[in-house]
Amino acid sequence: LKLAKDADAVLFGAVGDWKYDKLERQYRPEQAILGLRKHLGLFANFRPAICYEQLTHASSLKPELVAGLDILIIRELTGDIYFGQPRGRRTAVDGPFPGTDEAFDTMRYSRPEIERIAHVAFQAARQRNRKVTSVDKANVLETFQFWKDVVTEVHKDYPDVELEHMYVDNAAMQLVKAPKKFDVVVTGNMFGDILSDEAAMLTGSIGMLPSASFAQGRKGLYEPVHGTAPDIAGKDLANPIAAILSVAMMLRHSFERPDLAARIDAAVARALSEGYRTADIMQAGMKRVGTRGMGDAVLEALARAH
Ligand code: IPM
Ligand code: MG
């Protein structure tokens, strides 16, 4: 993880801490998570956005828009402009200001990269409501015209699943206009990064969202969608539910124990029904607790359900 120079960045999970923004890119904490994803081959990132009925009013959207929301964003995680080479800084040889400094990145996707994520999405949709929305920017970008073409080809293997294509700007709009019209959303690394934060807000708080990233086979990495929130670290404020639900996803997907996963999911729902709320999802009349208090409430619910 080439972070020895700044070891506490790794130890204390400092992704997002502005303190490290001035480090050379290779030493920034973000490189640890990006490196893990790349080196473990975790190309398929599942980010479910589920609005618990108890939190319908915690969302910034009207309750009727989010009540019962259950969508799954599948983000390609090891390609796109995040990893595309070449990238860097140089002196411009053309463009509007030749001879001046410029920076550049490369957006690219190969056919196999798109094919495998498309298969993952169609197969996931078969376990759900059999609809896939592929999000692209085919009207402007070559990379995403190709994405659209390849997803359309892969779709021929899944006639029982409905496929729709949507431009990313429209998808950003539809997510807050009529989010329940989505079932599975599949998209590239960068659009998926942005849309999954947007979808998080539909559920009330990004502190609610777990995620799983899969390589070929059953290997998975499970983590909350949120960052490390360095501004509230150590203050007993953070919502632990995303981390707890990530463990449930791990039991379901890597250990084939859907029974245990369901018990954890139910315990979280129960703690919410009993009125426990961390600051990010607090509402009038509810019981305000910290990280520990919410963890204890979920544990108690788990023990009682047993
Ligand atoms: C995420 C994060 C990461 C990303 C950052 C921390 C590198 O925003 O997992 O969504 O951009 O992928
Ligand atoms: Mg992100």
PDB file of C-alpha atoms and ligand atoms in Angstrom:
ATOM      1  CA  LEU A   1       0.000   0.000   0.000  1.00  0.00           C
ATOM      2  CA  LYS A   2       2.969   2.316  -0.433  1.00  0.00           C
ATOM      3  CA  LEU A   3       1.640   4.464   2.392  1.00  0.00           C
ATOM      4  CA  ALA A   4       4.451   3.778   4.851  1.00  0.00           C
ATOM      5  CA  LYS A   5       5.420   7.409   4.566  1.00  0.00           C
ATOM      6  CA  ASP A   6       2.177   8.302   6.272  1.00  0.00           C
ATOM      7  CA  ALA A   7       1.158   5.149   8.083  1.00  0.00           C
ATOM      8  CA  ASP A   8      -1.588   6.683  10.201  1.00  0.00           C
ATOM      9  CA  ALA A   9      -3.448   7.480   7.000  1.00  0.00           C
ATOM     10  CA  VAL A  10      -4.018   3.748   6.696  1.00  0.00           C
ATOM     11  CA  LEU A  11      -4.447   2.921  10.365  1.00  0.00           C
ATOM     12  CA  PHE A  12      -7.099   5.523  10.991  1.00  0.00           C
ATOM     13  CA  GLY A  13      -8.801   5.251   7.644  1.00  0.00           C
ATOM     14  CA  ALA A  14      -8.223   8.831   6.649  1.00  0.00           C
ATOM     15  CA  VAL A  15      -9.858   8.692   3.208  1.00  0.00           C
ATOM     16  CA  GLY A  16     -11.398  12.091   2.727  1.00  0.00           C
ATOM     17  CA  ASP A  17      -9.321  13.874   5.351  1.00  0.00           C
ATOM     18  CA  TRP A  18      -8.303  17.208   3.817  1.00  0.00           C
ATOM     19  CA  LYS A  19      -5.120  17.030   5.910  1.00  0.00           C
ATOM     20  CA  TYR A  20      -3.762  14.649   3.262  1.00  0.00           C
ATOM     21  CA  ASP A  21      -4.866  16.622   0.211  1.00  0.00           C
ATOM     22  CA  LYS A  22      -1.440  18.158  -0.209  1.00  0.00           C
ATOM     23  CA  LEU A  23       0.432  14.848  -0.315  1.00  0.00           C
ATOM     24  CA  GLU A  24       1.659  13.596  -3.651  1.00  0.00           C
ATOM     25  CA  ARG A  25      -1.175  11.568  -5.151  1.00  0.00           C
ATOM     26  CA  GLN A  26       0.581   8.223  -4.657  1.00  0.00           C
ATOM     27  CA  TYR A  27       0.716   8.791  -0.889  1.00  0.00           C
ATOM     28  CA  ARG A  28      -2.875   9.905  -0.433  1.00  0.00           C
ATOM     29  CA  PRO A  29      -5.144   7.562   1.526  1.00  0.00           C
ATOM     30  CA  GLU A  30      -7.590   7.234  -1.401  1.00  0.00           C
ATOM     31  CA  GLN A  31      -4.893   5.251  -3.189  1.00  0.00           C
ATOM     32  CA  ALA A  32      -5.252   2.499  -0.582  1.00  0.00           C
ATOM     33  CA  ILE A  33      -8.897   1.783  -1.385  1.00  0.00           C
ATOM     34  CA  LEU A  34      -8.409   2.289  -5.122  1.00  0.00           C
ATOM     35  CA  GLY A  35      -5.387  -0.037  -4.998  1.00  0.00           C
ATOM     36  CA  LEU A  36      -7.307  -2.709  -3.074  1.00  0.00           C
ATOM     37  CA  ARG A  37     -10.135  -2.611  -5.616  1.00  0.00           C
ATOM     38  CA  LYS A  38      -7.756  -2.845  -8.543  1.00  0.00           C
ATOM     39  CA  HIS A  39      -5.415  -5.484  -7.155  1.00  0.00           C
ATOM     40  CA  LEU A  40      -8.212  -7.724  -5.871  1.00  0.00           C
ATOM     41  CA  GLY A  41     -10.018  -7.351  -9.200  1.00  0.00           C
ATOM     42  CA  LEU A  42     -13.207  -6.077  -7.515  1.00  0.00           C
ATOM     43  CA  PHE A  43     -14.917  -4.914 -10.680  1.00  0.00           C
ATOM     44  CA  ALA A  44     -18.565  -5.154  -9.579  1.00  0.00           C
ATOM     45  CA  ASN A  45     -19.700  -2.773  -6.871  1.00  0.00           C
ATOM     46  CA  PHE A  46     -23.207  -3.268  -5.447  1.00  0.00           C
ATOM     47  CA  ARG A  47     -24.699  -0.225  -3.770  1.00  0.00           C
ATOM     48  CA  PRO A  48     -28.282  -0.925  -2.735  1.00  0.00           C
ATOM     49  CA  ALA A  49     -30.398   2.081  -1.773  1.00  0.00           C
ATOM     50  CA  ILE A  50     -33.251   0.960   0.409  1.00  0.00           C
ATOM     51  CA  CYS A  51     -35.497   3.389   2.244  1.00  0.00           C
ATOM     52  CA  TYR A  52     -36.601   1.868   5.540  1.00  0.00           C
ATOM     53  CA  GLU A  53     -40.228   2.707   6.198  1.00  0.00           C
ATOM     54  CA  GLN A  54     -39.174   4.103   9.584  1.00  0.00           C
ATOM     55  CA  LEU A  55     -36.990   6.667   7.793  1.00  0.00           C
ATOM     56  CA  THR A  56     -39.379   7.790   5.086  1.00  0.00           C
ATOM     57  CA  HIS A  57     -39.524  11.179   6.763  1.00  0.00           C
ATOM     58  CA  ALA A  58     -35.752  11.480   7.237  1.00  0.00           C
ATOM     59  CA  SER A  59     -35.198  11.767   3.482  1.00  0.00           C
ATOM     60  CA  SER A  60     -34.915  15.224   1.980  1.00  0.00           C
ATOM     61  CA  LEU A  61     -37.462  14.076  -0.606  1.00  0.00           C
ATOM     62  CA  LYS A  62     -41.223  13.915  -0.136  1.00  0.00           C
ATOM     63  CA  PRO A  63     -42.134  10.724   1.764  1.00  0.00           C
ATOM     64  CA  GLU A  64     -44.362   9.414  -1.044  1.00  0.00           C
ATOM     65  CA  LEU A  65     -41.437   9.540  -3.479  1.00  0.00           C
ATOM     66  CA  VAL A  66     -39.176   7.348  -1.341  1.00  0.00           C
ATOM     67  CA  ALA A  67     -41.573   5.114   0.640  1.00  0.00           C
ATOM     68  CA  GLY A  68     -40.733   1.524  -0.253  1.00  0.00           C
ATOM     69  CA  LEU A  69     -37.721   2.507  -2.348  1.00  0.00           C
ATOM     70  CA  ASP A  70     -35.465  -0.455  -3.142  1.00  0.00           C
ATOM     71  CA  ILE A  71     -32.994   0.090  -5.967  1.00  0.00           C
ATOM     72  CA  LEU A  72     -29.599  -1.407  -6.660  1.00  0.00           C
ATOM     73  CA  ILE A  73     -26.802   0.576  -8.228  1.00  0.00           C
ATOM     74  CA  ILE A  74     -24.158  -1.624  -9.814  1.00  0.00           C
ATOM     75  CA  ARG A  75     -21.055   0.425 -10.416  1.00  0.00           C
ATOM     76  CA  GLU A  76     -18.132  -0.834 -12.492  1.00  0.00           C
ATOM     77  CA  LEU A  77     -15.212  -0.344 -10.125  1.00  0.00           C
ATOM     78  CA  THR A  78     -11.855  -1.042 -11.753  1.00  0.00           C
ATOM     79  CA  GLY A  79     -11.949   0.807 -15.067  1.00  0.00           C
ATOM     80  CA  ASP A  80     -13.085   4.084 -16.638  1.00  0.00           C
ATOM     81  CA  ILE A  81     -11.421   7.457 -16.137  1.00  0.00           C
ATOM     82  CA  TYR A  82     -10.492   6.392 -12.579  1.00  0.00           C
ATOM     83  CA  PHE A  83      -7.781   4.056 -13.839  1.00  0.00           C
ATOM     84  CA  GLY A  84      -7.378   4.886 -17.537  1.00  0.00           C
ATOM     85  CA  GLN A  85      -3.866   5.542 -18.769  1.00  0.00           C
ATOM     86  CA  PRO A  86      -2.301   7.789 -19.886  1.00  0.00           C
ATOM     87  CA  ARG A  87      -2.941  10.538 -17.368  1.00  0.00           C
ATOM     88  CA  GLY A  88      -0.862  13.340 -15.983  1.00  0.00           C
ATOM     89  CA  ARG A  89       0.383  16.857 -16.559  1.00  0.00           C
ATOM     90  CA  ARG A  90       2.242  18.178 -19.555  1.00  0.00           C
ATOM     91  CA  THR A  91       2.718  21.198 -21.734  1.00  0.00           C
ATOM     92  CA  ALA A  92      -0.119  21.514 -24.230  1.00  0.00           C
ATOM     93  CA  VAL A  93       0.934  21.020 -27.824  1.00  0.00           C
ATOM     94  CA  ASP A  94      -2.460  21.931 -29.251  1.00  0.00           C
ATOM     95  CA  GLY A  95      -5.891  23.070 -28.038  1.00  0.00           C
ATOM     96  CA  PRO A  96      -6.840  26.688 -27.367  1.00  0.00           C
ATOM     97  CA  PHE A  97      -3.669  27.488 -25.378  1.00  0.00           C
ATOM     98  CA  PRO A  98      -0.650  25.643 -26.796  1.00  0.00           C
ATOM     99  CA  GLY A  99       2.535  25.951 -24.758  1.00  0.00           C
ATOM    100  CA  THR A 100       0.682  26.223 -21.414  1.00  0.00           C
ATOM    101  CA  ASP A 101       0.394  23.653 -18.605  1.00  0.00           C
ATOM    102  CA  GLU A 102      -2.439  21.181 -18.886  1.00  0.00           C
ATOM    103  CA  ALA A 103      -3.700  18.058 -17.102  1.00  0.00           C
ATOM    104  CA  PHE A 104      -5.430  15.074 -18.660  1.00  0.00           C
ATOM    105  CA  ASP A 105      -7.055  11.735 -17.788  1.00  0.00           C
ATOM    106  CA  THR A 106      -8.218   8.934 -20.044  1.00  0.00           C
ATOM    107  CA  MET A 107     -11.726   7.522 -20.093  1.00  0.00           C
ATOM    108  CA  ARG A 108     -11.670   4.003 -21.538  1.00  0.00           C
ATOM    109  CA  TYR A 109     -13.476   0.680 -21.359  1.00  0.00           C
ATOM    110  CA  SER A 110     -12.663  -2.561 -23.127  1.00  0.00           C
ATOM    111  CA  ARG A 111     -15.346  -4.955 -24.418  1.00  0.00           C
ATOM    112  CA  PRO A 112     -14.688  -7.659 -21.751  1.00  0.00           C
ATOM    113  CA  GLU A 113     -14.887  -5.096 -18.943  1.00  0.00           C
ATOM    114  CA  ILE A 114     -18.317  -3.968 -20.135  1.00  0.00           C
ATOM    115  CA  GLU A 115     -19.528  -7.489 -20.888  1.00  0.00           C
ATOM    116  CA  ARG A 116     -18.765  -8.843 -17.433  1.00  0.00           C
ATOM    117  CA  ILE A 117     -20.429  -5.976 -15.561  1.00  0.00           C
ATOM    118  CA  ALA A 118     -23.459  -6.200 -17.869  1.00  0.00           C
ATOM    119  CA  HIS A 119     -23.810  -9.928 -17.090  1.00  0.00           C
ATOM    120  CA  VAL A 120     -23.611  -9.155 -13.376  1.00  0.00           C
ATOM    121  CA  ALA A 121     -26.362  -6.549 -13.722  1.00  0.00           C
ATOM    122  CA  PHE A 122     -28.741  -8.737 -15.752  1.00  0.00           C
ATOM    123  CA  GLN A 123     -28.231 -11.642 -13.357  1.00  0.00           C
ATOM    124  CA  ALA A 124     -28.881  -9.395 -10.352  1.00  0.00           C
ATOM    125  CA  ALA A 125     -32.053  -8.102 -12.025  1.00  0.00           C
ATOM    126  CA  ARG A 126     -33.292 -11.696 -12.353  1.00  0.00           C
ATOM    127  CA  GLN A 127     -33.268 -11.921  -8.556  1.00  0.00           C
ATOM    128  CA  ARG A 128     -35.269  -8.681  -8.359  1.00  0.00           C
ATOM    129  CA  ASN A 129     -37.780  -6.925 -10.623  1.00  0.00           C
ATOM    130  CA  ARG A 130     -36.116  -7.802 -13.938  1.00  0.00           C
ATOM    131  CA  LYS A 131     -35.344  -4.306 -15.095  1.00  0.00           C
ATOM    132  CA  VAL A 132     -31.908  -2.832 -15.850  1.00  0.00           C
ATOM    133  CA  THR A 133     -31.240   0.830 -16.554  1.00  0.00           C
ATOM    134  CA  SER A 134     -27.852   1.277 -18.197  1.00  0.00           C
ATOM    135  CA  VAL A 135     -26.592   4.793 -17.601  1.00  0.00           C
ATOM    136  CA  ASP A 136     -24.260   6.331 -20.166  1.00  0.00           C
ATOM    137  CA  LYS A 137     -23.330   9.526 -21.974  1.00  0.00           C
ATOM    138  CA  ALA A 138     -23.467   8.013 -25.437  1.00  0.00           C
ATOM    139  CA  ASN A 139     -24.597  11.304 -26.957  1.00  0.00           C
ATOM    140  CA  VAL A 140     -21.162  12.805 -26.267  1.00  0.00           C
ATOM    141  CA  LEU A 141     -18.588  10.177 -25.317  1.00  0.00           C
ATOM    142  CA  GLU A 142     -17.134   7.418 -27.531  1.00  0.00           C
ATOM    143  CA  THR A 143     -16.468   5.306 -24.433  1.00  0.00           C
ATOM    144  CA  PHE A 144     -20.120   5.350 -23.488  1.00  0.00           C
ATOM    145  CA  GLN A 145     -21.466   4.809 -26.996  1.00  0.00           C
ATOM    146  CA  PHE A 146     -19.378   1.637 -26.906  1.00  0.00           C
ATOM    147  CA  TRP A 147     -20.720   0.868 -23.409  1.00  0.00           C
ATOM    148  CA  LYS A 148     -24.280   1.183 -24.693  1.00  0.00           C
ATOM    149  CA  ASP A 149     -23.580  -1.016 -27.743  1.00  0.00           C
ATOM    150  CA  VAL A 150     -21.973  -3.768 -25.667  1.00  0.00           C
ATOM    151  CA  VAL A 151     -24.689  -3.743 -22.975  1.00  0.00           C
ATOM    152  CA  THR A 152     -27.283  -4.037 -25.770  1.00  0.00           C
ATOM    153  CA  GLU A 153     -25.458  -7.082 -27.168  1.00  0.00           C
ATOM    154  CA  VAL A 154     -25.196  -8.791 -23.772  1.00  0.00           C
ATOM    155  CA  HIS A 155     -28.904  -8.154 -23.235  1.00  0.00           C
ATOM    156  CA  LYS A 156     -29.689 -10.677 -25.996  1.00  0.00           C
ATOM    157  CA  ASP A 157     -28.836 -13.408 -23.449  1.00  0.00           C
ATOM    158  CA  TYR A 158     -31.466 -12.056 -21.055  1.00  0.00           C
ATOM    159  CA  PRO A 159     -34.753 -11.647 -22.951  1.00  0.00           C
ATOM    160  CA  ASP A 160     -36.645 -11.988 -19.674  1.00  0.00           C
ATOM    161  CA  VAL A 161     -35.044  -8.788 -18.339  1.00  0.00           C
ATOM    162  CA  GLU A 162     -36.144  -5.334 -19.529  1.00  0.00           C
ATOM    163  CA  LEU A 163     -33.282  -3.036 -20.574  1.00  0.00           C
ATOM    164  CA  GLU A 164     -33.517   0.731 -20.799  1.00  0.00           C
ATOM    165  CA  HIS A 165     -30.727   3.190 -21.624  1.00  0.00           C
ATOM    166  CA  MET A 166     -30.533   6.566 -19.951  1.00  0.00           C
ATOM    167  CA  TYR A 167     -28.105   9.468 -20.227  1.00  0.00           C
ATOM    168  CA  VAL A 168     -26.386  10.219 -16.962  1.00  0.00           C
ATOM    169  CA  ASP A 169     -27.691  13.770 -16.667  1.00  0.00           C
ATOM    170  CA  ASN A 170     -31.246  12.529 -17.093  1.00  0.00           C
ATOM    171  CA  ALA A 171     -30.579   9.681 -14.632  1.00  0.00           C
ATOM    172  CA  ALA A 172     -29.433  12.234 -12.047  1.00  0.00           C
ATOM    173  CA  MET A 173     -32.735  14.037 -12.556  1.00  0.00           C
ATOM    174  CA  GLN A 174     -34.942  10.911 -12.549  1.00  0.00           C
ATOM    175  CA  LEU A 175     -33.324   9.716  -9.313  1.00  0.00           C
ATOM    176  CA  VAL A 176     -34.837  12.628  -7.450  1.00  0.00           C
ATOM    177  CA  LYS A 177     -37.980  12.877  -9.577  1.00  0.00           C
ATOM    178  CA  ALA A 178     -39.225   9.276  -9.635  1.00  0.00           C
ATOM    179  CA  PRO A 179     -36.611   7.048  -7.963  1.00  0.00           C
ATOM    180  CA  LYS A 180     -38.958   4.084  -7.599  1.00  0.00           C
ATOM    181  CA  LYS A 181     -39.042   3.629 -11.383  1.00  0.00           C
ATOM    182  CA  PHE A 182     -35.527   2.157 -11.159  1.00  0.00           C
ATOM    183  CA  ASP A 183     -34.713  -1.424 -10.250  1.00  0.00           C
ATOM    184  CA  VAL A 184     -31.079  -2.194 -11.173  1.00  0.00           C
ATOM    185  CA  VAL A 185     -28.934   0.680 -12.428  1.00  0.00           C
ATOM    186  CA  VAL A 186     -25.663  -0.314 -14.114  1.00  0.00           C
ATOM    187  CA  THR A 187     -23.035   2.245 -14.983  1.00  0.00           C
ATOM    188  CA  GLY A 188     -19.346   3.064 -15.192  1.00  0.00           C
ATOM    189  CA  ASN A 189     -16.993   3.908 -12.368  1.00  0.00           C
ATOM    190  CA  MET A 190     -17.304   7.685 -12.332  1.00  0.00           C
ATOM    191  CA  PHE A 191     -21.036   8.027 -13.036  1.00  0.00           C
ATOM    192  CA  GLY A 192     -21.619   5.282 -10.446  1.00  0.00           C
ATOM    193  CA  ASP A 193     -19.615   7.184  -7.847  1.00  0.00           C
ATOM    194  CA  ILE A 194     -21.756  10.267  -8.298  1.00  0.00           C
ATOM    195  CA  LEU A 195     -25.163   8.600  -8.683  1.00  0.00           C
ATOM    196  CA  SER A 196     -24.651   6.353  -5.653  1.00  0.00           C
ATOM    197  CA  ASP A 197     -24.116   9.354  -3.375  1.00  0.00           C
ATOM    198  CA  GLU A 198     -27.236  10.899  -4.844  1.00  0.00           C
ATOM    199  CA  ALA A 199     -29.205   7.692  -4.278  1.00  0.00           C
ATOM    200  CA  ALA A 200     -27.922   7.570  -0.706  1.00  0.00           C
ATOM    201  CA  MET A 201     -29.788  10.741   0.120  1.00  0.00           C
ATOM    202  CA  LEU A 202     -33.070   9.154  -0.947  1.00  0.00           C
ATOM    203  CA  THR A 203     -32.734   6.711   1.931  1.00  0.00           C
ATOM    204  CA  GLY A 204     -32.381   9.420   4.531  1.00  0.00           C
ATOM    205  CA  SER A 205     -28.640   9.275   5.098  1.00  0.00           C
ATOM    206  CA  ILE A 206     -25.477   7.964   3.517  1.00  0.00           C
ATOM    207  CA  GLY A 207     -24.899   6.496   6.980  1.00  0.00           C
ATOM    208  CA  MET A 208     -27.462   3.818   6.086  1.00  0.00           C
ATOM    209  CA  LEU A 209     -25.863   2.379   2.965  1.00  0.00           C
ATOM    210  CA  PRO A 210     -23.751  -0.775   2.826  1.00  0.00           C
ATOM    211  CA  SER A 211     -21.862  -1.930  -0.247  1.00  0.00           C
ATOM    212  CA  ALA A 212     -20.216  -5.024  -1.633  1.00  0.00           C
ATOM    213  CA  SER A 213     -17.556  -5.265  -4.310  1.00  0.00           C
ATOM    214  CA  PHE A 214     -17.024  -8.526  -6.133  1.00  0.00           C
ATOM    215  CA  ALA A 215     -14.262 -10.081  -8.137  1.00  0.00           C
ATOM    216  CA  GLN A 216     -14.865 -13.042 -10.445  1.00  0.00           C
ATOM    217  CA  GLY A 217     -15.976 -15.855  -8.138  1.00  0.00           C
ATOM    218  CA  ARG A 218     -17.117 -15.281  -4.561  1.00  0.00           C
ATOM    219  CA  LYS A 219     -14.348 -12.988  -3.327  1.00  0.00           C
ATOM    220  CA  GLY A 220     -15.869  -9.795  -1.974  1.00  0.00           C
ATOM    221  CA  LEU A 221     -14.977  -6.647  -0.105  1.00  0.00           C
ATOM    222  CA  TYR A 222     -17.675  -5.150   2.088  1.00  0.00           C
ATOM    223  CA  GLU A 223     -17.710  -1.550   3.240  1.00  0.00           C
ATOM    224  CA  PRO A 224     -20.117   1.292   3.945  1.00  0.00           C
ATOM    225  CA  VAL A 225     -20.704   3.659   1.021  1.00  0.00           C
ATOM    226  CA  HIS A 226     -19.800   6.626   3.222  1.00  0.00           C
ATOM    227  CA  GLY A 227     -16.262   7.837   3.821  1.00  0.00           C
ATOM    228  CA  THR A 228     -14.371   8.100   7.091  1.00  0.00           C
ATOM    229  CA  ALA A 229     -15.988  11.393   8.146  1.00  0.00           C
ATOM    230  CA  PRO A 230     -12.773  12.760   9.700  1.00  0.00           C
ATOM    231  CA  ASP A 231     -14.676  15.782  11.009  1.00  0.00           C
ATOM    232  CA  ILE A 232     -16.659  13.640  13.459  1.00  0.00           C
ATOM    233  CA  ALA A 233     -14.072  10.905  14.151  1.00  0.00           C
ATOM    234  CA  GLY A 234     -13.916   9.825  17.795  1.00  0.00           C
ATOM    235  CA  LYS A 235     -17.008  11.796  18.815  1.00  0.00           C
ATOM    236  CA  ASP A 236     -19.475   8.903  19.102  1.00  0.00           C
ATOM    237  CA  LEU A 237     -21.663  10.533  16.441  1.00  0.00           C
ATOM    238  CA  ALA A 238     -21.339   8.385  13.321  1.00  0.00           C
ATOM    239  CA  ASN A 239     -24.162   6.106  12.249  1.00  0.00           C
ATOM    240  CA  PRO A 240     -22.874   2.498  12.406  1.00  0.00           C
ATOM    241  CA  ILE A 241     -25.783   1.037  10.411  1.00  0.00           C
ATOM    242  CA  ALA A 242     -24.028   1.096   7.023  1.00  0.00           C
ATOM    243  CA  ALA A 243     -21.129  -0.884   8.518  1.00  0.00           C
ATOM    244  CA  ILE A 244     -23.499  -3.332  10.250  1.00  0.00           C
ATOM    245  CA  LEU A 245     -25.490  -3.875   7.046  1.00  0.00           C
ATOM    246  CA  SER A 246     -22.218  -4.460   5.183  1.00  0.00           C
ATOM    247  CA  VAL A 247     -21.619  -7.457   7.448  1.00  0.00           C
ATOM    248  CA  ALA A 248     -25.102  -8.710   6.522  1.00  0.00           C
ATOM    249  CA  MET A 249     -24.185  -8.411   2.830  1.00  0.00           C
ATOM    250  CA  MET A 250     -20.997 -10.377   3.522  1.00  0.00           C
ATOM    251  CA  LEU A 251     -22.924 -13.200   5.172  1.00  0.00           C
ATOM    252  CA  ARG A 252     -25.380 -13.264   2.274  1.00  0.00           C
ATOM    253  CA  HIS A 253     -22.952 -13.111  -0.631  1.00  0.00           C
ATOM    254  CA  SER A 254     -19.615 -14.596   0.492  1.00  0.00           C
ATOM    255  CA  PHE A 255     -20.693 -17.063   3.165  1.00  0.00           C
ATOM    256  CA  GLU A 256     -24.040 -18.217   1.812  1.00  0.00           C
ATOM    257  CA  ARG A 257     -25.803 -17.520   5.096  1.00  0.00           C
ATOM    258  CA  PRO A 258     -28.879 -15.551   3.999  1.00  0.00           C
ATOM    259  CA  ASP A 259     -30.515 -16.665   7.265  1.00  0.00           C
ATOM    260  CA  LEU A 260     -27.955 -14.762   9.374  1.00  0.00           C
ATOM    261  CA  ALA A 261     -28.033 -11.800   6.997  1.00  0.00           C
ATOM    262  CA  ALA A 262     -31.800 -11.589   7.334  1.00  0.00           C
ATOM    263  CA  ARG A 263     -31.503 -11.609  11.129  1.00  0.00           C
ATOM    264  CA  ILE A 264     -29.112  -8.654  11.048  1.00  0.00           C
ATOM    265  CA  ASP A 265     -31.333  -6.758   8.603  1.00  0.00           C
ATOM    266  CA  ALA A 266     -34.328  -7.411  10.864  1.00  0.00           C
ATOM    267  CA  ALA A 267     -32.429  -6.279  13.961  1.00  0.00           C
ATOM    268  CA  VAL A 268     -31.557  -2.974  12.272  1.00  0.00           C
ATOM    269  CA  ALA A 269     -35.192  -2.467  11.274  1.00  0.00           C
ATOM    270  CA  ARG A 270     -36.259  -3.247  14.813  1.00  0.00           C
ATOM    271  CA  ALA A 271     -33.823  -0.773  16.393  1.00  0.00           C
ATOM    272  CA  LEU A 272     -35.231   1.871  14.045  1.00  0.00           C
ATOM    273  CA  SER A 273     -38.815   0.881  14.881  1.00  0.00           C
ATOM    274  CA  GLU A 274     -37.983   1.263  18.552  1.00  0.00           C
ATOM    275  CA  GLY A 275     -37.071   4.856  17.778  1.00  0.00           C
ATOM    276  CA  TYR A 276     -33.275   4.789  18.071  1.00  0.00           C
ATOM    277  CA  ARG A 277     -31.686   7.434  15.844  1.00  0.00           C
ATOM    278  CA  THR A 278     -28.166   8.719  15.332  1.00  0.00           C
ATOM    279  CA  ALA A 279     -27.790  12.430  14.583  1.00  0.00           C
ATOM    280  CA  ASP A 280     -27.882  12.026  10.793  1.00  0.00           C
ATOM    281  CA  ILE A 281     -31.362  10.436  10.851  1.00  0.00           C
ATOM    282  CA  MET A 282     -32.746  12.142  13.951  1.00  0.00           C
ATOM    283  CA  GLN A 283     -36.381  13.249  13.929  1.00  0.00           C
ATOM    284  CA  ALA A 284     -38.593  14.852  16.547  1.00  0.00           C
ATOM    285  CA  GLY A 285     -39.864  12.419  19.145  1.00  0.00           C
ATOM    286  CA  MET A 286     -37.178   9.800  18.536  1.00  0.00           C
ATOM    287  CA  LYS A 287     -34.419   8.576  20.873  1.00  0.00           C
ATOM    288  CA  ARG A 288     -31.112  10.209  20.000  1.00  0.00           C
ATOM    289  CA  VAL A 289     -28.148   7.870  20.441  1.00  0.00           C
ATOM    290  CA  GLY A 290     -24.478   7.865  19.463  1.00  0.00           C
ATOM    291  CA  THR A 291     -22.506   5.264  17.535  1.00  0.00           C
ATOM    292  CA  ARG A 292     -22.236   2.992  20.569  1.00  0.00           C
ATOM    293  CA  GLY A 293     -25.867   3.425  21.543  1.00  0.00           C
ATOM    294  CA  MET A 294     -27.051   2.454  18.066  1.00  0.00           C
ATOM    295  CA  GLY A 295     -24.677  -0.523  18.002  1.00  0.00           C
ATOM    296  CA  ASP A 296     -26.054  -1.686  21.363  1.00  0.00           C
ATOM    297  CA  ALA A 297     -29.654  -1.210  20.225  1.00  0.00           C
ATOM    298  CA  VAL A 298     -29.052  -3.398  17.161  1.00  0.00           C
ATOM    299  CA  LEU A 299     -27.256  -6.037  19.268  1.00  0.00           C
ATOM    300  CA  GLU A 300     -30.118  -6.158  21.749  1.00  0.00           C
ATOM    301  CA  ALA A 301     -32.654  -6.504  18.958  1.00  0.00           C
ATOM    302  CA  LEU A 302     -30.551  -9.317  17.520  1.00  0.00           C
ATOM    303  CA  ALA A 303     -30.375 -11.137  20.853  1.00  0.00           C
ATOM    304  CA  ARG A 304     -34.098 -10.754  21.494  1.00  0.00           C
ATOM    305  CA  ALA A 305     -35.037 -12.040  18.055  1.00  0.00           C
ATOM    306  CA  HIS A 306     -33.037 -15.202  18.655  1.00  0.00           C
TER     307      HIS A 306
HETATM  308  C1  IPM B   1     -16.450   5.833  -3.084  1.00  0.00           C
HETATM  309  C2  IPM B   1     -15.467   6.934  -2.761  1.00  0.00           C
HETATM  310  C3  IPM B   1     -14.153   6.643  -3.449  1.00  0.00           C
HETATM  311  C4  IPM B   1     -14.407   6.643  -4.945  1.00  0.00           C
HETATM  312  C5  IPM B   1     -13.027   7.609  -3.093  1.00  0.00           C
HETATM  313  C6  IPM B   1     -12.793   7.673  -1.592  1.00  0.00           C
HETATM  314  C7  IPM B   1     -11.748   7.269  -3.799  1.00  0.00           C
HETATM  315  O1  IPM B   1     -16.003   8.164  -3.126  1.00  0.00           O
HETATM  316  O2  IPM B   1     -16.151   4.667  -2.760  1.00  0.00           O
HETATM  317  O3  IPM B   1     -17.505   6.129  -3.631  1.00  0.00           O
HETATM  318  O4  IPM B   1     -14.369   7.696  -5.596  1.00  0.00           O
HETATM  319  O5  IPM B   1     -14.627   5.557  -5.484  1.00  0.00           O
HETATM  320 MG    MG B   2     -18.045   8.086  -3.767  1.00  0.00          MG
END
